[in-house]
């Protein structure tokens, strides 16, 4: 509904606006395209780029050179602009996207400047003066050189890009992209290739900027390098964050506000003095810092609060996804064989062995610092052992990547719950089912993935029902109490159709009734044939629940047996209550 | 008897999760009071809040003064020093530099620093041997000694120890607890948080049992030591 | 040979700035992009004083002091610490205003060059700590990414104000020395030697400061372990201010040295700062010698490309970062990180 109103407003605007307002609207639209890419990058994907203006330049110069120097059609220029901006983004992304946190945005400043200086110094690109007399695009014999034609092209592009990006975010790949923010550990543990996802949005953002550059070149008909400096690059980022980097609409809102405000400010500030030429940057800067200090979510969240909440129906049932063959109860499922891990001189895990059979709950316990977490990380692929083997159904998975182990059927939960609080329960669980779908980015962008999406949603709904969280599947995961969040993580793990679920201290921080509810759920799952490895230090929780227990202390296996045996074991008592000093 | 530290109805929350719920405790000057309880009970959270590292609700009175609105550094300045579970040493600096910085509170008093060094090196001769070594290269037991030594350099009135025995071999645990008992003799008050219940109760005057964020049991340490309910909280025996 | 000499001399200046960058980053996690701007401000201010013009930096410092005082006062009042207000007046208003007043008074006077240099340095010194108070202290615990964005924004905002204060014209202070030395066939200018000497002296000074003084050790401790520093009573905020102050000193020094060699305008500091950054990143952004070496390498690269085609020296220097980053990310391998919730 709101979207329709938006599209209608775009359609009606040129009928009412003055030519001057139309020009401003054109610049807003051009900026909105770039900011849209930054929303994908920053607000959604957790990456940041100060160099987007350089991609605008790549698109603009590519088409300007092709159409003026080579006399080619602007439509050919569009193809080149998109290919070049996407290609360069791909190369730069491949080179820099693995870098940790702050080095990536810093590098965007560096290559942004490198491209800017390149534009300004190449003779073929008109050096510092830029290029002029760029031909307008034409369609069916009509030359698109009026302000109105420019408006139509630009805002049509914005509308289409907005729609496609919206499609993308509401898909299997889109969920993976939205899950990138907040760390890759969880994302990789679901079998998702986080690097590929980052690269994808980086390329998309680059192409959106390239598209903006193409439009700029053919609507404005001249270009000069100053528009592609890091300064404008920062302004694009300001637009995205001011509008609300978490929402696509934030890009449009932010672009419009900044474009109009700059225009007004320049008028006002010009009267201050001879050297006040950049004072609007000061105003923007102060505002930007204020927003980063006070309201990092931007304006859209405040706007959304005023609108009525959308009600959504529960996903309908759909054909089930294919399942993997589960082994008979009692089959040896997981074998940990003489596993050893050293950190420097410290032996964190020392020749630990145990086996886990299908259909049972095995508890792995031990006091703090006993090496449980290290063992856990060795089994799930986060760490590589120095010696020993881990086998899943007889297949050696020692040292395999997290992603591969996840895809082989080992699902886990986290001690410090790792959900995406701003995504719905349903979406969080659908993330777990990611490896069971195959629709890619293109299919998602053009809505060819709906049948599979329905099946994924239905599967997630089934799992929510299974754990008893089906009352409000569209509620946000962040609104749940800790106990429910743990249960939601279990549902996410189940959605992967796992051979084995590993729970990392699921009782930590829970109140007594929450613990009891969780224990009931795990018993019910065991009855349904789910195999569970429980890493835990809450003895009461473990004792009441598991079939067998392995106790660790100082990195070695201290004891193994039935709960009652373990409780009576003197060495275990000593380890927990401590020896008398 | 006047309490050096008094906590009244303290609540600590991590985001939406309340890890400590309405804890009250009192520490008479010159005594060792211990808070024991199984892992995940909220012991570390409670201590971090008392030290000012985490925001909390409720009242904390230290030496007759309400600590509301004071931060960690203010509390250190007043002689309330924390030795955290994670030690938080300066790994890339020498043992001696770590100790020197421990005396930050006394930085204007050269004599106090010198006597601090002498005392710490006398108490932990191992640290004196390794004074030039980087803290990051020390063994687990030596790190705990250094953490303790660093706190002692500030001449604390109240020392808050979080799991000093964590991850240490039994022999070293014994050594650490001897030191703690010894410190009591020098007039330092100690709030000791431990998972190792027996050792903690052996050296303490009074004990509190913390379970899922609440005090479930308290009493003189030697009584708690023989209370079967304490063992039950650890091994899950009670029904 | 002349190229190498030039390269090393500029590289030495980049190295000074890079040291400041690493220092500030390690202690406060702020990647202080506006750092290069201070270099230009120092140079422009000295040139102005020499020509008996009032340096625009006076107004900039007063503006920052006012803003910083407001920020501090608001924080104090909100926390109910009104009794600390006089201290805030002293630290954030009077202290920064002092060099401004001196500079204001001596502008028309004929004073020794040395005094002008000292006053210029004293003017540059408060800028960085004041910016820290205004823009970074309120969000000291924010993710590095947010701090970085703020730093970039602050740079652009500063550029606008600097244009107003300094005007668009460039200026070049007189060389600190006109001496020329001949060593065999090689001719070395005194200024070049001074640049090198200052860089070496500042590096050694920094080394001694960190290894020998309590404050230096406290800064290192804060950089290594913030929680550890807090629990012995070291305030990260104060350590941060000290780091920014030191960094400003390094920037001011760089400006005085590089000014006579290159004409700087109000916004040319950005590129100087960024080149130093590239150097610091080559060194890993955590190591002082690494940053210094990286910065010298950048100076050399720049000087040699400038010889072959001066138009492309910036392109080469900045694009040069990309292969460095590729190597770094290959060395780093597949890192699975638990990032904080960003922005």
PDB file of N, CA and C in Angstrom, chain A residues 250-299:
ATOM      1  N   UNK A 250      14.990   4.147   3.205  1.00  0.00           N
ATOM      2  CA  UNK A 250      15.871   5.116   3.823  1.00  0.00           C
ATOM      3  C   UNK A 250      16.790   5.775   2.803  1.00  0.00           C
ATOM      4  N   UNK A 251      17.180   5.004   1.795  1.00  0.00           N
ATOM      5  CA  UNK A 251      18.062   5.549   0.762  1.00  0.00           C
ATOM      6  C   UNK A 251      17.377   6.698   0.027  1.00  0.00           C
ATOM      7  N   UNK A 252      16.119   6.489  -0.310  1.00  0.00           N
ATOM      8  CA  UNK A 252      15.400   7.506  -1.083  1.00  0.00           C
ATOM      9  C   UNK A 252      15.138   8.731  -0.208  1.00  0.00           C
ATOM     10  N   UNK A 253      14.680   8.469   1.020  1.00  0.00           N
ATOM     11  CA  UNK A 253      14.407   9.576   1.937  1.00  0.00           C
ATOM     12  C   UNK A 253      15.681  10.384   2.189  1.00  0.00           C
ATOM     13  N   UNK A 254      16.763   9.679   2.509  1.00  0.00           N
ATOM     14  CA  UNK A 254      18.019  10.360   2.808  1.00  0.00           C
ATOM     15  C   UNK A 254      18.527  11.150   1.613  1.00  0.00           C
ATOM     16  N   UNK A 255      18.461  10.542   0.419  1.00  0.00           N
ATOM     17  CA  UNK A 255      18.950  11.222  -0.784  1.00  0.00           C
ATOM     18  C   UNK A 255      18.152  12.495  -1.030  1.00  0.00           C
ATOM     19  N   UNK A 256      16.840  12.402  -0.884  1.00  0.00           N
ATOM     20  CA  UNK A 256      15.995  13.575  -1.139  1.00  0.00           C
ATOM     21  C   UNK A 256      16.303  14.681  -0.134  1.00  0.00           C
ATOM     22  N   UNK A 257      16.390  14.317   1.147  1.00  0.00           N
ATOM     23  CA  UNK A 257      16.619  15.339   2.176  1.00  0.00           C
ATOM     24  C   UNK A 257      17.964  16.032   1.951  1.00  0.00           C
ATOM     25  N   UNK A 258      19.002  15.235   1.734  1.00  0.00           N
ATOM     26  CA  UNK A 258      20.332  15.826   1.602  1.00  0.00           C
ATOM     27  C   UNK A 258      20.417  16.692   0.342  1.00  0.00           C
ATOM     28  N   UNK A 259      19.847  16.205  -0.754  1.00  0.00           N
ATOM     29  CA  UNK A 259      19.933  16.980  -1.994  1.00  0.00           C
ATOM     30  C   UNK A 259      19.228  18.330  -1.849  1.00  0.00           C
ATOM     31  N   UNK A 260      18.027  18.301  -1.295  1.00  0.00           N
ATOM     32  CA  UNK A 260      17.283  19.549  -1.136  1.00  0.00           C
ATOM     33  C   UNK A 260      17.969  20.454  -0.111  1.00  0.00           C
ATOM     34  N   UNK A 261      18.403  19.856   0.992  1.00  0.00           N
ATOM     35  CA  UNK A 261      19.027  20.655   2.042  1.00  0.00           C
ATOM     36  C   UNK A 261      20.304  21.313   1.541  1.00  0.00           C
ATOM     37  N   UNK A 262      21.074  20.580   0.736  1.00  0.00           N
ATOM     38  CA  UNK A 262      22.312  21.163   0.232  1.00  0.00           C
ATOM     39  C   UNK A 262      22.004  22.394  -0.621  1.00  0.00           C
ATOM     40  N   UNK A 263      20.992  22.224  -1.448  1.00  0.00           N
ATOM     41  CA  UNK A 263      20.601  23.333  -2.326  1.00  0.00           C
ATOM     42  C   UNK A 263      20.221  24.573  -1.504  1.00  0.00           C
ATOM     43  N   UNK A 264      19.381  24.379  -0.489  1.00  0.00           N
ATOM     44  CA  UNK A 264      18.956  25.493   0.354  1.00  0.00           C
ATOM     45  C   UNK A 264      20.138  26.087   1.116  1.00  0.00           C
ATOM     46  N   UNK A 265      20.940  25.184   1.704  1.00  0.00           N
ATOM     47  CA  UNK A 265      22.059  25.635   2.522  1.00  0.00           C
ATOM     48  C   UNK A 265      23.037  26.470   1.709  1.00  0.00           C
ATOM     49  N   UNK A 266      23.289  26.011   0.476  1.00  0.00           N
ATOM     50  CA  UNK A 266      24.237  26.760  -0.347  1.00  0.00           C
ATOM     51  C   UNK A 266      23.755  28.179  -0.561  1.00  0.00           C
ATOM     52  N   UNK A 267      22.436  28.327  -0.763  1.00  0.00           N
ATOM     53  CA  UNK A 267      21.879  29.665  -0.938  1.00  0.00           C
ATOM     54  C   UNK A 267      22.108  30.522   0.295  1.00  0.00           C
ATOM     55  N   UNK A 268      21.797  29.936   1.444  1.00  0.00           N
ATOM     56  CA  UNK A 268      21.868  30.710   2.688  1.00  0.00           C
ATOM     57  C   UNK A 268      23.315  31.010   3.058  1.00  0.00           C
ATOM     58  N   UNK A 269      24.155  29.961   3.006  1.00  0.00           N
ATOM     59  CA  UNK A 269      25.509  30.090   3.526  1.00  0.00           C
ATOM     60  C   UNK A 269      26.393  30.942   2.625  1.00  0.00           C
ATOM     61  N   UNK A 270      26.003  31.066   1.359  1.00  0.00           N
ATOM     62  CA  UNK A 270      26.825  31.846   0.431  1.00  0.00           C
ATOM     63  C   UNK A 270      26.958  33.283   0.909  1.00  0.00           C
ATOM     64  N   UNK A 271      25.991  33.760   1.712  1.00  0.00           N
ATOM     65  CA  UNK A 271      26.013  35.155   2.147  1.00  0.00           C
ATOM     66  C   UNK A 271      26.949  35.388   3.316  1.00  0.00           C
ATOM     67  N   UNK A 272      27.446  34.332   3.907  1.00  0.00           N
ATOM     68  CA  UNK A 272      28.231  34.496   5.129  1.00  0.00           C
ATOM     69  C   UNK A 272      29.562  35.166   4.859  1.00  0.00           C
ATOM     70  N   UNK A 273      30.231  34.756   3.823  1.00  0.00           N
ATOM     71  CA  UNK A 273      31.533  35.378   3.585  1.00  0.00           C
ATOM     72  C   UNK A 273      32.159  34.838   2.331  1.00  0.00           C
ATOM     73  N   UNK A 274      33.330  35.320   2.008  1.00  0.00           N
ATOM     74  CA  UNK A 274      33.961  34.931   0.746  1.00  0.00           C
ATOM     75  C   UNK A 274      34.365  33.456   0.715  1.00  0.00           C
ATOM     76  N   UNK A 275      34.719  32.897   1.859  1.00  0.00           N
ATOM     77  CA  UNK A 275      35.233  31.538   1.848  1.00  0.00           C
ATOM     78  C   UNK A 275      34.269  30.533   2.471  1.00  0.00           C
ATOM     79  N   UNK A 276      32.978  30.801   2.297  1.00  0.00           N
ATOM     80  CA  UNK A 276      32.006  29.931   2.943  1.00  0.00           C
ATOM     81  C   UNK A 276      31.549  28.823   2.003  1.00  0.00           C
ATOM     82  N   UNK A 277      32.318  28.590   0.934  1.00  0.00           N
ATOM     83  CA  UNK A 277      31.896  27.675  -0.122  1.00  0.00           C
ATOM     84  C   UNK A 277      31.640  26.257   0.327  1.00  0.00           C
ATOM     85  N   UNK A 278      32.228  25.855   1.460  1.00  0.00           N
ATOM     86  CA  UNK A 278      32.036  24.460   1.843  1.00  0.00           C
ATOM     87  C   UNK A 278      31.308  24.339   3.166  1.00  0.00           C
ATOM     88  N   UNK A 279      30.638  25.396   3.560  1.00  0.00           N
ATOM     89  CA  UNK A 279      30.025  25.351   4.886  1.00  0.00           C
ATOM     90  C   UNK A 279      28.897  24.340   4.976  1.00  0.00           C
ATOM     91  N   UNK A 280      28.247  24.031   3.835  1.00  0.00           N
ATOM     92  CA  UNK A 280      27.169  23.035   3.935  1.00  0.00           C
ATOM     93  C   UNK A 280      27.740  21.683   4.357  1.00  0.00           C
ATOM     94  N   UNK A 281      28.995  21.442   3.975  1.00  0.00           N
ATOM     95  CA  UNK A 281      29.639  20.202   4.415  1.00  0.00           C
ATOM     96  C   UNK A 281      29.781  20.204   5.936  1.00  0.00           C
ATOM     97  N   UNK A 282      30.064  21.380   6.499  1.00  0.00           N
ATOM     98  CA  UNK A 282      30.192  21.482   7.955  1.00  0.00           C
ATOM     99  C   UNK A 282      28.862  21.156   8.613  1.00  0.00           C
ATOM    100  N   UNK A 283      27.786  21.736   8.059  1.00  0.00           N
ATOM    101  CA  UNK A 283      26.465  21.477   8.623  1.00  0.00           C
ATOM    102  C   UNK A 283      26.140  19.989   8.515  1.00  0.00           C
ATOM    103  N   UNK A 284      26.348  19.419   7.329  1.00  0.00           N
ATOM    104  CA  UNK A 284      26.088  17.989   7.156  1.00  0.00           C
ATOM    105  C   UNK A 284      26.940  17.171   8.115  1.00  0.00           C
ATOM    106  N   UNK A 285      28.204  17.570   8.214  1.00  0.00           N
ATOM    107  CA  UNK A 285      29.128  16.830   9.071  1.00  0.00           C
ATOM    108  C   UNK A 285      28.642  16.827  10.512  1.00  0.00           C
ATOM    109  N   UNK A 286      28.276  18.012  10.999  1.00  0.00           N
ATOM    110  CA  UNK A 286      27.808  18.113  12.380  1.00  0.00           C
ATOM    111  C   UNK A 286      26.571  17.245  12.572  1.00  0.00           C
ATOM    112  N   UNK A 287      25.678  17.295  11.600  1.00  0.00           N
ATOM    113  CA  UNK A 287      24.444  16.519  11.675  1.00  0.00           C
ATOM    114  C   UNK A 287      24.747  15.023  11.655  1.00  0.00           C
ATOM    115  N   UNK A 288      25.684  14.654  10.794  1.00  0.00           N
ATOM    116  CA  UNK A 288      26.064  13.254  10.644  1.00  0.00           C
ATOM    117  C   UNK A 288      26.633  12.726  11.967  1.00  0.00           C
ATOM    118  N   UNK A 289      27.549  13.513  12.558  1.00  0.00           N
ATOM    119  CA  UNK A 289      28.138  13.080  13.824  1.00  0.00           C
ATOM    120  C   UNK A 289      27.048  12.942  14.882  1.00  0.00           C
ATOM    121  N   UNK A 290      26.120  13.902  14.884  1.00  0.00           N
ATOM    122  CA  UNK A 290      25.032  13.859  15.854  1.00  0.00           C
ATOM    123  C   UNK A 290      24.208  12.585  15.671  1.00  0.00           C
ATOM    124  N   UNK A 291      23.916  12.239  14.414  1.00  0.00           N
ATOM    125  CA  UNK A 291      23.131  11.033  14.154  1.00  0.00           C
ATOM    126  C   UNK A 291      23.891   9.795  14.602  1.00  0.00           C
ATOM    127  N   UNK A 292      25.201   9.771  14.347  1.00  0.00           N
ATOM    128  CA  UNK A 292      25.994   8.617  14.764  1.00  0.00           C
ATOM    129  C   UNK A 292      26.073   8.532  16.286  1.00  0.00           C
ATOM    130  N   UNK A 293      26.028   9.695  16.950  1.00  0.00           N
ATOM    131  CA  UNK A 293      26.057   9.684  18.418  1.00  0.00           C
ATOM    132  C   UNK A 293      24.719   9.254  18.992  1.00  0.00           C
ATOM    133  N   UNK A 294      23.645   9.743  18.370  1.00  0.00           N
ATOM    134  CA  UNK A 294      22.355   9.624  19.033  1.00  0.00           C
ATOM    135  C   UNK A 294      21.393   8.618  18.410  1.00  0.00           C
ATOM    136  N   UNK A 295      21.348   8.529  17.094  1.00  0.00           N
ATOM    137  CA  UNK A 295      20.298   7.728  16.454  1.00  0.00           C
ATOM    138  C   UNK A 295      20.863   7.042  15.228  1.00  0.00           C
ATOM    139  N   UNK A 296      21.583   5.940  15.468  1.00  0.00           N
ATOM    140  CA  UNK A 296      22.249   5.307  14.331  1.00  0.00           C
ATOM    141  C   UNK A 296      21.274   4.640  13.380  1.00  0.00           C
ATOM    142  N   UNK A 297      20.041   4.478  13.806  1.00  0.00           N
ATOM    143  CA  UNK A 297      19.056   3.840  12.926  1.00  0.00           C
ATOM    144  C   UNK A 297      18.523   4.762  11.846  1.00  0.00           C
ATOM    145  N   UNK A 298      18.754   6.079  11.979  1.00  0.00           N
ATOM    146  CA  UNK A 298      18.266   7.015  10.973  1.00  0.00           C
ATOM    147  C   UNK A 298      16.789   7.346  11.151  1.00  0.00           C
ATOM    148  N   UNK A 299      16.215   7.970  10.119  1.00  0.00           N
ATOM    149  CA  UNK A 299      14.854   8.506  10.230  1.00  0.00           C
ATOM    150  C   UNK A 299      13.757   7.467  10.008  1.00  0.00           C
TER     151      UNK A 299
END
